PDB file of C-alpha atoms and ligand atoms in Angstrom:
ATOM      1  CA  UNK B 268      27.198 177.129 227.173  1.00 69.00           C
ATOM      2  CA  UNK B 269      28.274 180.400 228.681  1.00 77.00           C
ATOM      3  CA  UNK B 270      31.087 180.796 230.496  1.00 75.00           C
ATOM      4  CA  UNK B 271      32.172 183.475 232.743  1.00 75.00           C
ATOM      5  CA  UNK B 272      35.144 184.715 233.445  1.00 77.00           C
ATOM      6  CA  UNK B 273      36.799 186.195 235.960  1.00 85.00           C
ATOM      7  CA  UNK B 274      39.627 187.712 237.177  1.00 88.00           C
ATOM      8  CA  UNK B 275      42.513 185.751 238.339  1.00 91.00           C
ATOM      9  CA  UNK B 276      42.867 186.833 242.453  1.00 92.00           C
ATOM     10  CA  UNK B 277      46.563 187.312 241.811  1.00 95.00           C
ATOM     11  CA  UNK B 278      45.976 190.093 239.240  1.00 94.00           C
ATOM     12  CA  UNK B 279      45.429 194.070 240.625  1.00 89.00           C
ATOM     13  CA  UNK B 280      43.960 195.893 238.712  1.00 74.00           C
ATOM     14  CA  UNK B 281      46.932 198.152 237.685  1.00 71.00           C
ATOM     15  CA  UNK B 282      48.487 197.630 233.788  1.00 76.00           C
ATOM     16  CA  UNK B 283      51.615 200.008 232.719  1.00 84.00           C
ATOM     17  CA  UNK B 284      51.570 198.099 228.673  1.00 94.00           C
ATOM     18  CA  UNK B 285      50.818 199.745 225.826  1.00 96.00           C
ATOM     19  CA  UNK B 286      46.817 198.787 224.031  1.00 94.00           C
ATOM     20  CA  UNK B 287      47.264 195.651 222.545  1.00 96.00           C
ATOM     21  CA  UNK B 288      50.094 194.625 223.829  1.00 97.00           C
ATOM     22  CA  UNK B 289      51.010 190.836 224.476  1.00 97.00           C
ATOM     23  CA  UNK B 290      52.408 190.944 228.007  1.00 96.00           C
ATOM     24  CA  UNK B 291      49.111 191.638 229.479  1.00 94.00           C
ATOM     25  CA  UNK B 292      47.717 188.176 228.449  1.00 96.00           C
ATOM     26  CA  UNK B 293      50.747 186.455 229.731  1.00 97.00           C
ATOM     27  CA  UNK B 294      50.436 187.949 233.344  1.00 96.00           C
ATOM     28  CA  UNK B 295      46.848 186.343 233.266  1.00 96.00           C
ATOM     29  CA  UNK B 296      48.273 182.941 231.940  1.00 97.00           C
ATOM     30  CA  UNK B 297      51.185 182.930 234.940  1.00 98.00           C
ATOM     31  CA  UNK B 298      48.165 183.925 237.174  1.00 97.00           C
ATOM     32  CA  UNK B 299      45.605 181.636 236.389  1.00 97.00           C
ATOM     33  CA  UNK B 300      48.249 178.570 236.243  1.00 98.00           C
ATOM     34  CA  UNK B 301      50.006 179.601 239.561  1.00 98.00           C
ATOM     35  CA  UNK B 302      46.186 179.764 241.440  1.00 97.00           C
ATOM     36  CA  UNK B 303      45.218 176.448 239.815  1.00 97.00           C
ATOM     37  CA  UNK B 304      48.305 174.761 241.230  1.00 98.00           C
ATOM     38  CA  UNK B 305      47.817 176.296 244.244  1.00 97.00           C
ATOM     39  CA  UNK B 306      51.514 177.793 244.279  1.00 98.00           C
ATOM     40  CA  UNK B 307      50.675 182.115 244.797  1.00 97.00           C
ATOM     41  CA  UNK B 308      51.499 182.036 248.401  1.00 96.00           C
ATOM     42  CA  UNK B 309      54.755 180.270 247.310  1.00 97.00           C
ATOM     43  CA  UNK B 310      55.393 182.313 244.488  1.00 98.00           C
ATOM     44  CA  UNK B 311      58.283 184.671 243.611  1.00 98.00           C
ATOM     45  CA  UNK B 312      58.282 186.373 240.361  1.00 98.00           C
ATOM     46  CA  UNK B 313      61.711 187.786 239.107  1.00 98.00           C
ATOM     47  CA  UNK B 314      61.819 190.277 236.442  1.00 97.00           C
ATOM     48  CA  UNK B 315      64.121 192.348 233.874  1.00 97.00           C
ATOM     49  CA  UNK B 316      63.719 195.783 233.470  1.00 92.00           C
ATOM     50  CA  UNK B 317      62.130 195.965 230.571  1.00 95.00           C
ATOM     51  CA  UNK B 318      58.393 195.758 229.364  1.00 96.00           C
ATOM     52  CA  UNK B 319      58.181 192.810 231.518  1.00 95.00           C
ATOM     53  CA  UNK B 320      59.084 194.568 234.612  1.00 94.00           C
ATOM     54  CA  UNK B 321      55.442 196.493 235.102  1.00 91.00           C
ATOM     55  CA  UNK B 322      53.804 193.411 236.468  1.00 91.00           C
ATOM     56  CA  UNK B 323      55.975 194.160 239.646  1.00 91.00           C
ATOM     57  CA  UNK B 324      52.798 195.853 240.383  1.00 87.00           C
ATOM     58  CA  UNK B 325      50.417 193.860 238.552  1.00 91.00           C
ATOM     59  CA  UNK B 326      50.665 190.399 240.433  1.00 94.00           C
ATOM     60  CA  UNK B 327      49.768 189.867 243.749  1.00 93.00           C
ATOM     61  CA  UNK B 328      53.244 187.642 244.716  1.00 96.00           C
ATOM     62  CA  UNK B 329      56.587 188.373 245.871  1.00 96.00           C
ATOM     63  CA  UNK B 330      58.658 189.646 243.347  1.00 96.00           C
ATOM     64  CA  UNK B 331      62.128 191.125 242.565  1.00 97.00           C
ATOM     65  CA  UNK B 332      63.468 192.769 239.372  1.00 95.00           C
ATOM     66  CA  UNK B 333      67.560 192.055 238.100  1.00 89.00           C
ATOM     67  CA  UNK B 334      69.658 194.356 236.103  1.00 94.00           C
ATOM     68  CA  UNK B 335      69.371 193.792 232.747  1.00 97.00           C
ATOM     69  CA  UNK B 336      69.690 190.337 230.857  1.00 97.00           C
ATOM     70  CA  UNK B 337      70.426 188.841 234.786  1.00 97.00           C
ATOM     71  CA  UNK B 338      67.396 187.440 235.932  1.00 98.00           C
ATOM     72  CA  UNK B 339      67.856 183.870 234.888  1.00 98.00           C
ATOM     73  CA  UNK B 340      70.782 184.502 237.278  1.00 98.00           C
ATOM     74  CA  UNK B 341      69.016 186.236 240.001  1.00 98.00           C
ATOM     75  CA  UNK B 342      66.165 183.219 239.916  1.00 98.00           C
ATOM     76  CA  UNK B 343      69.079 181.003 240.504  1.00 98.00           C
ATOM     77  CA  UNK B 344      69.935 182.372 243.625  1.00 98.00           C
ATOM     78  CA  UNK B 345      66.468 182.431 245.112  1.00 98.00           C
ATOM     79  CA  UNK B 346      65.565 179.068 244.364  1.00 98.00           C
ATOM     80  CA  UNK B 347      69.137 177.856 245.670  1.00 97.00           C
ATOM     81  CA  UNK B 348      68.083 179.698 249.384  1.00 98.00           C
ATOM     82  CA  UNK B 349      64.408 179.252 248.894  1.00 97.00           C
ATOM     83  CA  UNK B 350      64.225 175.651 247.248  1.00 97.00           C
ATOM     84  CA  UNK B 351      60.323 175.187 248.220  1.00 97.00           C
ATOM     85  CA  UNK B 352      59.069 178.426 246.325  1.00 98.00           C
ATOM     86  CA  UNK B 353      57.803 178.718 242.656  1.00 98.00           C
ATOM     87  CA  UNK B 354      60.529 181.226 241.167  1.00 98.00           C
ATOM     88  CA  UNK B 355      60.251 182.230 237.700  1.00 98.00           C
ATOM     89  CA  UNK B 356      61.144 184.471 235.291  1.00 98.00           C
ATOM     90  CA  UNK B 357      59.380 186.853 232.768  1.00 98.00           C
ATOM     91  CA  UNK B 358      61.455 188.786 230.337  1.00 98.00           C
ATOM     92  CA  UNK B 359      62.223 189.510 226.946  1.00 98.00           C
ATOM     93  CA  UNK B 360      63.840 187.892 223.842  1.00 98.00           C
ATOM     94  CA  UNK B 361      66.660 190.766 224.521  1.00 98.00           C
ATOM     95  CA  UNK B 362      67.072 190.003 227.931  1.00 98.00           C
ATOM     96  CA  UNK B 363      66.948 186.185 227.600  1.00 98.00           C
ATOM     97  CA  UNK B 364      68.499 185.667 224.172  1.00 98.00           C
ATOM     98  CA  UNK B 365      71.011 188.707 223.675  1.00 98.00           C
ATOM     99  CA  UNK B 366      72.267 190.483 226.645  1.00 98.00           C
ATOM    100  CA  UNK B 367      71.327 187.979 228.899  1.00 98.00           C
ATOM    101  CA  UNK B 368      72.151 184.638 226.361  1.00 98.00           C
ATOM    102  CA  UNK B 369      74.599 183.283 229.131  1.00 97.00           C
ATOM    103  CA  UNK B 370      72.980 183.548 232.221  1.00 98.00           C
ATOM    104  CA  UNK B 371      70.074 181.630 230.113  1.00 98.00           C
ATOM    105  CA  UNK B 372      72.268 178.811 228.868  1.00 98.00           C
ATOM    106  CA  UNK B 373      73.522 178.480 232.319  1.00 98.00           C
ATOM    107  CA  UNK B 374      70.694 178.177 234.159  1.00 98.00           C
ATOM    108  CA  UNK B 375      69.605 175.778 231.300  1.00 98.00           C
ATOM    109  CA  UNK B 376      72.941 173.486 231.491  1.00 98.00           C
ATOM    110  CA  UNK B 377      72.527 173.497 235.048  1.00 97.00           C
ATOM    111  CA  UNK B 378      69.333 171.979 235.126  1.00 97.00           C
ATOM    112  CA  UNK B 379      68.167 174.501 237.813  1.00 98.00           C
ATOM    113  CA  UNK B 380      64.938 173.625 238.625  1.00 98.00           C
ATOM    114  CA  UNK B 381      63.437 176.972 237.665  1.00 98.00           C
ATOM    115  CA  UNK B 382      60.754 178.305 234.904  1.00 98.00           C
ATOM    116  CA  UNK B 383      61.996 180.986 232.271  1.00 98.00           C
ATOM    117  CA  UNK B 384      58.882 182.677 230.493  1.00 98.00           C
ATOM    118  CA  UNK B 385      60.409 184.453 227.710  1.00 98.00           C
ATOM    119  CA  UNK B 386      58.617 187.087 225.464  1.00 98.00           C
ATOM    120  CA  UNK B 387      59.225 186.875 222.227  1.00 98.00           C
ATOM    121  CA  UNK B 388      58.230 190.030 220.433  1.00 98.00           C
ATOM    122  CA  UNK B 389      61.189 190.479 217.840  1.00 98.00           C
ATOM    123  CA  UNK B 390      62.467 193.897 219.208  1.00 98.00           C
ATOM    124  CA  UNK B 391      63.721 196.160 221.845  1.00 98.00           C
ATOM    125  CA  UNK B 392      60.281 197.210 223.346  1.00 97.00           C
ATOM    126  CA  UNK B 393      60.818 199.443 226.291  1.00 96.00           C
ATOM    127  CA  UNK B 394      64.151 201.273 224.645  1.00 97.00           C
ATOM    128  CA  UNK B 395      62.528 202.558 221.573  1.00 97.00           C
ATOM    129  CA  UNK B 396      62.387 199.756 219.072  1.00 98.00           C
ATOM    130  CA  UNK B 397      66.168 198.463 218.041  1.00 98.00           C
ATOM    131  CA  UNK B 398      66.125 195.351 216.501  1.00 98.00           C
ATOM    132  CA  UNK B 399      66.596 192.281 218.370  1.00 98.00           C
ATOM    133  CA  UNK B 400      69.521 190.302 216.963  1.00 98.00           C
ATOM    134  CA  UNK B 401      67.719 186.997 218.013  1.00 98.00           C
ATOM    135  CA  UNK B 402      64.644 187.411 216.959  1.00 98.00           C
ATOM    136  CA  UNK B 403      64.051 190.589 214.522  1.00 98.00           C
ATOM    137  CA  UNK B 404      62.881 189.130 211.008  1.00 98.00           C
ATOM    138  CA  UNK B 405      65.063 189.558 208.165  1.00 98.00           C
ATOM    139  CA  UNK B 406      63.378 192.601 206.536  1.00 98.00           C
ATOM    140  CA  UNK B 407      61.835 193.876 209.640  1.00 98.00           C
ATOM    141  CA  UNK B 408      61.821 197.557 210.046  1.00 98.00           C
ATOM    142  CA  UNK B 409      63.326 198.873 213.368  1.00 98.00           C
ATOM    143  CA  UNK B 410      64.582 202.257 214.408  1.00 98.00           C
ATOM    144  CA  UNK B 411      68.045 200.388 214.113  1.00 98.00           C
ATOM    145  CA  UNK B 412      67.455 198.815 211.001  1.00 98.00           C
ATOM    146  CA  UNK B 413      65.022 201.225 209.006  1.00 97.00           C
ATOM    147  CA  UNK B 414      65.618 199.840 205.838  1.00 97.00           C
ATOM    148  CA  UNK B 415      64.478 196.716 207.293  1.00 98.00           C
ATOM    149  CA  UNK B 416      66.859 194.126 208.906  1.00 98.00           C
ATOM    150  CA  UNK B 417      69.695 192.911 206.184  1.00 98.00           C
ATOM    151  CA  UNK B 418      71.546 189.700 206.915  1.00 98.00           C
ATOM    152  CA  UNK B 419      74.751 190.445 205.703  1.00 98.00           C
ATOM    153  CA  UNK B 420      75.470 192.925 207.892  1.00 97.00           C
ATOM    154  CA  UNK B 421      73.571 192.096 210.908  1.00 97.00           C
ATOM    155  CA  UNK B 422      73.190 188.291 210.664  1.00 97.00           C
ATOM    156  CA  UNK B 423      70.027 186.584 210.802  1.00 98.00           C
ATOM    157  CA  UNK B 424      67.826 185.617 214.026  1.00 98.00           C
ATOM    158  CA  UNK B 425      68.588 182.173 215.518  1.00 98.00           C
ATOM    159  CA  UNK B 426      66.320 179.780 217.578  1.00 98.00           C
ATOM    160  CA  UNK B 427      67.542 179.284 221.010  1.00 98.00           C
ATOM    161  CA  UNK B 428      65.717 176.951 222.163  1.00 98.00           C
ATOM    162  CA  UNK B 429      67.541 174.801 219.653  1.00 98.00           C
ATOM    163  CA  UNK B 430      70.477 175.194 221.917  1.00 97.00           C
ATOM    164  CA  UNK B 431      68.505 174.581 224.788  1.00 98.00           C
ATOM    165  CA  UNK B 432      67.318 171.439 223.044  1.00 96.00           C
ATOM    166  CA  UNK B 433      71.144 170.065 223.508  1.00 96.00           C
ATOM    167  CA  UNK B 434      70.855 170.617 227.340  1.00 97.00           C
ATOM    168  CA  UNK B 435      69.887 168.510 230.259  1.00 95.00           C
ATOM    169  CA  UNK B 436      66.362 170.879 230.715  1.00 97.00           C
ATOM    170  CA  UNK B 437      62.664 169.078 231.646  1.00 97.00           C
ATOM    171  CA  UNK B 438      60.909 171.231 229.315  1.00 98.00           C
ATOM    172  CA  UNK B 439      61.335 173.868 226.239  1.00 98.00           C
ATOM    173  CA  UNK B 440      58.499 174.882 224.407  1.00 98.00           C
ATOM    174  CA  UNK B 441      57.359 177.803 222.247  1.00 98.00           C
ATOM    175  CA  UNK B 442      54.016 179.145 222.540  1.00 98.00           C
ATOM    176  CA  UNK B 443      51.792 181.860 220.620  1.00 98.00           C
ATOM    177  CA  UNK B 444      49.355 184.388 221.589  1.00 98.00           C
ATOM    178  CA  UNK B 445      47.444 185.194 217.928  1.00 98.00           C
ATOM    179  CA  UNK B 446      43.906 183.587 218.691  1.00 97.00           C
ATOM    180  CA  UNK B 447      42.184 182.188 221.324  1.00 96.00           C
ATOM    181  CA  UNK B 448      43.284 178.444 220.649  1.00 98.00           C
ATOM    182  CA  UNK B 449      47.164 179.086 221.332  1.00 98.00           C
ATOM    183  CA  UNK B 450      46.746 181.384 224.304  1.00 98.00           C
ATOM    184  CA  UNK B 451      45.159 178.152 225.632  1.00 97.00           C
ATOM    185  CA  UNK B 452      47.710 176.075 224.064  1.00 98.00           C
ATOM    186  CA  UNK B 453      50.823 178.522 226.095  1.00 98.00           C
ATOM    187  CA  UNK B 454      48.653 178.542 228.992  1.00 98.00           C
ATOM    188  CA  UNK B 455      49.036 175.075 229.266  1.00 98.00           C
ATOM    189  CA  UNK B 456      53.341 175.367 228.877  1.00 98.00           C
ATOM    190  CA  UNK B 457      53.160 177.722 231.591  1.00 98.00           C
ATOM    191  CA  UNK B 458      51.269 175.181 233.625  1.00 98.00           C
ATOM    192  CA  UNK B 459      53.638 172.351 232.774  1.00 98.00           C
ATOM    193  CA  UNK B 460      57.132 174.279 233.337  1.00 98.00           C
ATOM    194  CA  UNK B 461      55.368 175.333 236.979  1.00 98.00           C
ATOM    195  CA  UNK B 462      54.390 171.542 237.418  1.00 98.00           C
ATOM    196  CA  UNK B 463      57.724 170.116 236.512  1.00 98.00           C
ATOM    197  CA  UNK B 464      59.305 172.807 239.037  1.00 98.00           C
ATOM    198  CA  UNK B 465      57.340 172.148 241.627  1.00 97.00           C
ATOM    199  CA  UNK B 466      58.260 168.145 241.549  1.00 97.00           C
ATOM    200  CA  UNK B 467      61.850 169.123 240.944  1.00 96.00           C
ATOM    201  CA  UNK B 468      62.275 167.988 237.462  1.00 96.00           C
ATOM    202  CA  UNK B 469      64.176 170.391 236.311  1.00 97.00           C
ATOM    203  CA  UNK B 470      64.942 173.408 234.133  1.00 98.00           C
ATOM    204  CA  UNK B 471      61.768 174.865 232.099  1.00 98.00           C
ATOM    205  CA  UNK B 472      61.566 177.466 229.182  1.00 98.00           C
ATOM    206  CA  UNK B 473      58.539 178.791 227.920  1.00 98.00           C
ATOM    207  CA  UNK B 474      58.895 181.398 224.842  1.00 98.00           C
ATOM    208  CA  UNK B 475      55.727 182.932 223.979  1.00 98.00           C
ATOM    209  CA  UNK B 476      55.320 184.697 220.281  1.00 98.00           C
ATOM    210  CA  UNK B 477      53.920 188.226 221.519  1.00 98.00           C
ATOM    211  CA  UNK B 478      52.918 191.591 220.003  1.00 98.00           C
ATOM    212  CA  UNK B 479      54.284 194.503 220.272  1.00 98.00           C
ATOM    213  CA  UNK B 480      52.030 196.946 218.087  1.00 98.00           C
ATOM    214  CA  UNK B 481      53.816 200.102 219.953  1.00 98.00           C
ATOM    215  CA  UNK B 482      57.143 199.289 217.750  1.00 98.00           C
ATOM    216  CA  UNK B 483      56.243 197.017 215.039  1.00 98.00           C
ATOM    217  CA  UNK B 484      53.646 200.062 213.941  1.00 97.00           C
ATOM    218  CA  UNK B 485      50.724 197.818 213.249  1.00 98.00           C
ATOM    219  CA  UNK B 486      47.585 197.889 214.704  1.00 98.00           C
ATOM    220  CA  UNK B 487      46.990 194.890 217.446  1.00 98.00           C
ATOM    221  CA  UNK B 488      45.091 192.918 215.010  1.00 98.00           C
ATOM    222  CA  UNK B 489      47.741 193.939 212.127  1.00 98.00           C
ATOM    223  CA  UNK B 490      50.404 192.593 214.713  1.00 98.00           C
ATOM    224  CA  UNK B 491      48.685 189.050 216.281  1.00 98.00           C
ATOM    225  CA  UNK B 492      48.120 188.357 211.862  1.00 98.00           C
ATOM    226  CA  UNK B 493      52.578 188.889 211.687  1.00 98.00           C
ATOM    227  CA  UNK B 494      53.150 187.237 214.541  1.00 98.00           C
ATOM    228  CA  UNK B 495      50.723 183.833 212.652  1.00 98.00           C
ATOM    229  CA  UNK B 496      52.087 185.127 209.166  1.00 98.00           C
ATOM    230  CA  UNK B 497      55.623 185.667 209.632  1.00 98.00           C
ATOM    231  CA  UNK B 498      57.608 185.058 212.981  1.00 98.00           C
ATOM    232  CA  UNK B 499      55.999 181.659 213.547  1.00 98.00           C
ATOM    233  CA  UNK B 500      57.360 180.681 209.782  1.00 98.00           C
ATOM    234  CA  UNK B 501      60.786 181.042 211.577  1.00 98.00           C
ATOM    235  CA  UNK B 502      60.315 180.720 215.267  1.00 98.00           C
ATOM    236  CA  UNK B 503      57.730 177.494 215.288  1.00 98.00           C
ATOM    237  CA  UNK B 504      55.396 176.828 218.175  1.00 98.00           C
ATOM    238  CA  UNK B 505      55.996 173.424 219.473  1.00 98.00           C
ATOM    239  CA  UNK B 506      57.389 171.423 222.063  1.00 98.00           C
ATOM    240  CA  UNK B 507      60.819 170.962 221.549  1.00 98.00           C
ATOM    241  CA  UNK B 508      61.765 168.984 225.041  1.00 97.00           C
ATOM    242  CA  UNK B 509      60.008 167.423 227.152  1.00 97.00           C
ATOM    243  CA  UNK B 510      61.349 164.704 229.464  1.00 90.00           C
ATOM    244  CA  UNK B 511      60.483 166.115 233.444  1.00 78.00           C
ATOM    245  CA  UNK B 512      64.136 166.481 233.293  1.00 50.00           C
ATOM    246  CA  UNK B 513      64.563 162.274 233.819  1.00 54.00           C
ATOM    247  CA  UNK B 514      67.883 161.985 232.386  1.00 47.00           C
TER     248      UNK B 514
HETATM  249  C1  LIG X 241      73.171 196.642 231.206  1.00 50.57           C
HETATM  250  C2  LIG X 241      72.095 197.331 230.412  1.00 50.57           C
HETATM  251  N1  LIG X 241      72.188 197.350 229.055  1.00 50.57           N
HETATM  252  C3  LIG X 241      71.222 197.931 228.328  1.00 50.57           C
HETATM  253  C4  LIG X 241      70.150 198.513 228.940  1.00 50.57           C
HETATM  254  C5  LIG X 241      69.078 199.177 228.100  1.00 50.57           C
HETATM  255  N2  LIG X 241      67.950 198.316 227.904  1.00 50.57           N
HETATM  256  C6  LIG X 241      66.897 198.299 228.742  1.00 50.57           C
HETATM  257  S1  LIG X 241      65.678 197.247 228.289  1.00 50.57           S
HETATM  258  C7  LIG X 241      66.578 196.800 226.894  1.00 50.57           C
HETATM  259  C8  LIG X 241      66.044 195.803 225.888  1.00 50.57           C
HETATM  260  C9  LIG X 241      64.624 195.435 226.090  1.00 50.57           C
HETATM  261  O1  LIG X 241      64.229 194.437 225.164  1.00 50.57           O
HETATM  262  P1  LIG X 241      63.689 193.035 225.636  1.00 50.57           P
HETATM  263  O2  LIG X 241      64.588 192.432 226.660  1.00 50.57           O
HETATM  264  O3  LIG X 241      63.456 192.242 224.420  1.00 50.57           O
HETATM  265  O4  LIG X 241      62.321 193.369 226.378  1.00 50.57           O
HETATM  266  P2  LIG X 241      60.995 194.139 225.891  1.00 50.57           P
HETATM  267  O5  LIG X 241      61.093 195.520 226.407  1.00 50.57           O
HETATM  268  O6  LIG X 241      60.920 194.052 224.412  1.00 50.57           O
HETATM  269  O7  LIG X 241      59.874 193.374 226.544  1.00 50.57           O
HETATM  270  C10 LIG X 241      67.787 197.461 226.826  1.00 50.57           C
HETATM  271  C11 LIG X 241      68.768 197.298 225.731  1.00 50.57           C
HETATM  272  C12 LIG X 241      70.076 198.459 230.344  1.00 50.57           C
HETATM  273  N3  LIG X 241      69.034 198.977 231.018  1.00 50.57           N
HETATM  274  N4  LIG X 241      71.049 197.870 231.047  1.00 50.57           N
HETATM  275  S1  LIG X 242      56.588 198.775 223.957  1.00 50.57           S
HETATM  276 FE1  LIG X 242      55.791 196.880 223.038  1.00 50.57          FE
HETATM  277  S2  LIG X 242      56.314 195.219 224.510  1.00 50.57           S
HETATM  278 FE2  LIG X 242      56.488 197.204 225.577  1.00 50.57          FE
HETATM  279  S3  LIG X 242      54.497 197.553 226.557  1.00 50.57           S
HETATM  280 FE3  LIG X 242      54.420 198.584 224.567  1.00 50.57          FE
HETATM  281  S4  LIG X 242      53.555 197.060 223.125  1.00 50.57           S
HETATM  282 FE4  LIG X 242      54.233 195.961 224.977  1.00 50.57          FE
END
């Protein structure tokens, strides 16, 4: 059977990522799972500054954009003054795992009843490239490891949501984007973290394996094969919590 599809309402039609990028397809996940739970009128997206930040203009909901590595923080405000909206956050592995590693685990031993979308694409995107000391691959090439990233000098990447696991959250899950079956499958996260916030369960974090072909230097198919080959050999998609927060 055919099936037509069309654009989410909450999308414009304006995109600032590079061709092939992952963040694209992520915007239309958050959009198609905040219009089928009816939450865009109640919807406030907050944002770091990096690649993540262009959907300011791509979604049609309120939004607001945090200094770098804060927005976990910033999301934590809003939903303490505005405890009836959908707040999440989209950002980056550097911005929720590096930079911004506290105001994650915070927000995460707090319980606050928030969704974190984090975009894991193993690298500094919007500065150039630098490697990502969560998530860069031991041998990955970046313009701050060009000889490929060495673990004895700059340690190897960690799984966070590991550390989440030991915290009182209603949801932590890792999704991928390399075919058509697990952008369903992360679709679906999305959909439950918003879910679980709406009914005030708790804390949700969705990290979604992502391309970036801009920095890796692969083409986007060359990039959504690493992603399957490589990054999900270390950073597995799976559902590491999930209790609606009942604890
Ligand atoms: C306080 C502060 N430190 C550093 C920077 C520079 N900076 C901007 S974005 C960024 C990292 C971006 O990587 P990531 O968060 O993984 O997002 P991506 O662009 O890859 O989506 C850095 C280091 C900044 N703007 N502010
Ligand atoms: S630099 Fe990478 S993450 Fe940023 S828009 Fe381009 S492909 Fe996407």
């Amino acid at each position: 059977m055919a099936v037509r599809m069309t654009k989410p309402q909450m999308i414009n039609q304006q995109v600032g990522w590079c061709g092939g990028c992952g963040h694209g397809i992520i915007q239309r996940l958050i959009a198609e799972s905040c219009e089928e739970l009816g939450l865009v009128e109640k919807t406030v997206q907050v944002l770091d500054i990096a690649c993540a930040y262009w959907s300011i203009d791509t979604l049609n909901c309120d939004g607001i954009a945090g200094p770098h590595g804060r927005p976990a923080a910033v999301a934590t405000g809003i939903k303490k003054v505005r405890p009836d909206a959908n707040v999440y956050v989209c950002a980056g592995d550097g911005c929720s795992y590096v930079i911004g590693l506290e105001e994650t685990l915070y927000a995460a031993a707090r319980n606050i009843p928030i969704t974190m979308i984090v975009v894991n694409n193993g690298i500094f995107g919007m500065t150039g490239g630098q490697m990502c000391p969560a998530t860069t691959l031991v041998g990955d090439k970046t313009v701050s490891s060009p000889y490929g990233r060495d673990p004895h000098t700059a340690g190897e990447p960690f799984d966070t949501l590991t550390m989440i696991q030991s915290l009182p959250v209603a949801f932590a899950a890792r999704g991928a984007l390399y075919d058509p079956q697990h952008i369903d499958e992360t679709k679906k996260l999305i959909k439950k973290g918003m879910e679980y916030q709406r009914d005030n369960k708790g804390f949700s974090i969705i990290e979604i394996l992502s391309p970036c072909p801009t920095n890796w230097k692969l083409s986007p198919v060359e990039a959504m094969e690493k992603i399957k080959n490589a990054n999900q050999e270390i950073f597995p998609v799976k559902v590491y919590v999930d209790n609606g927060g009942d604890k």
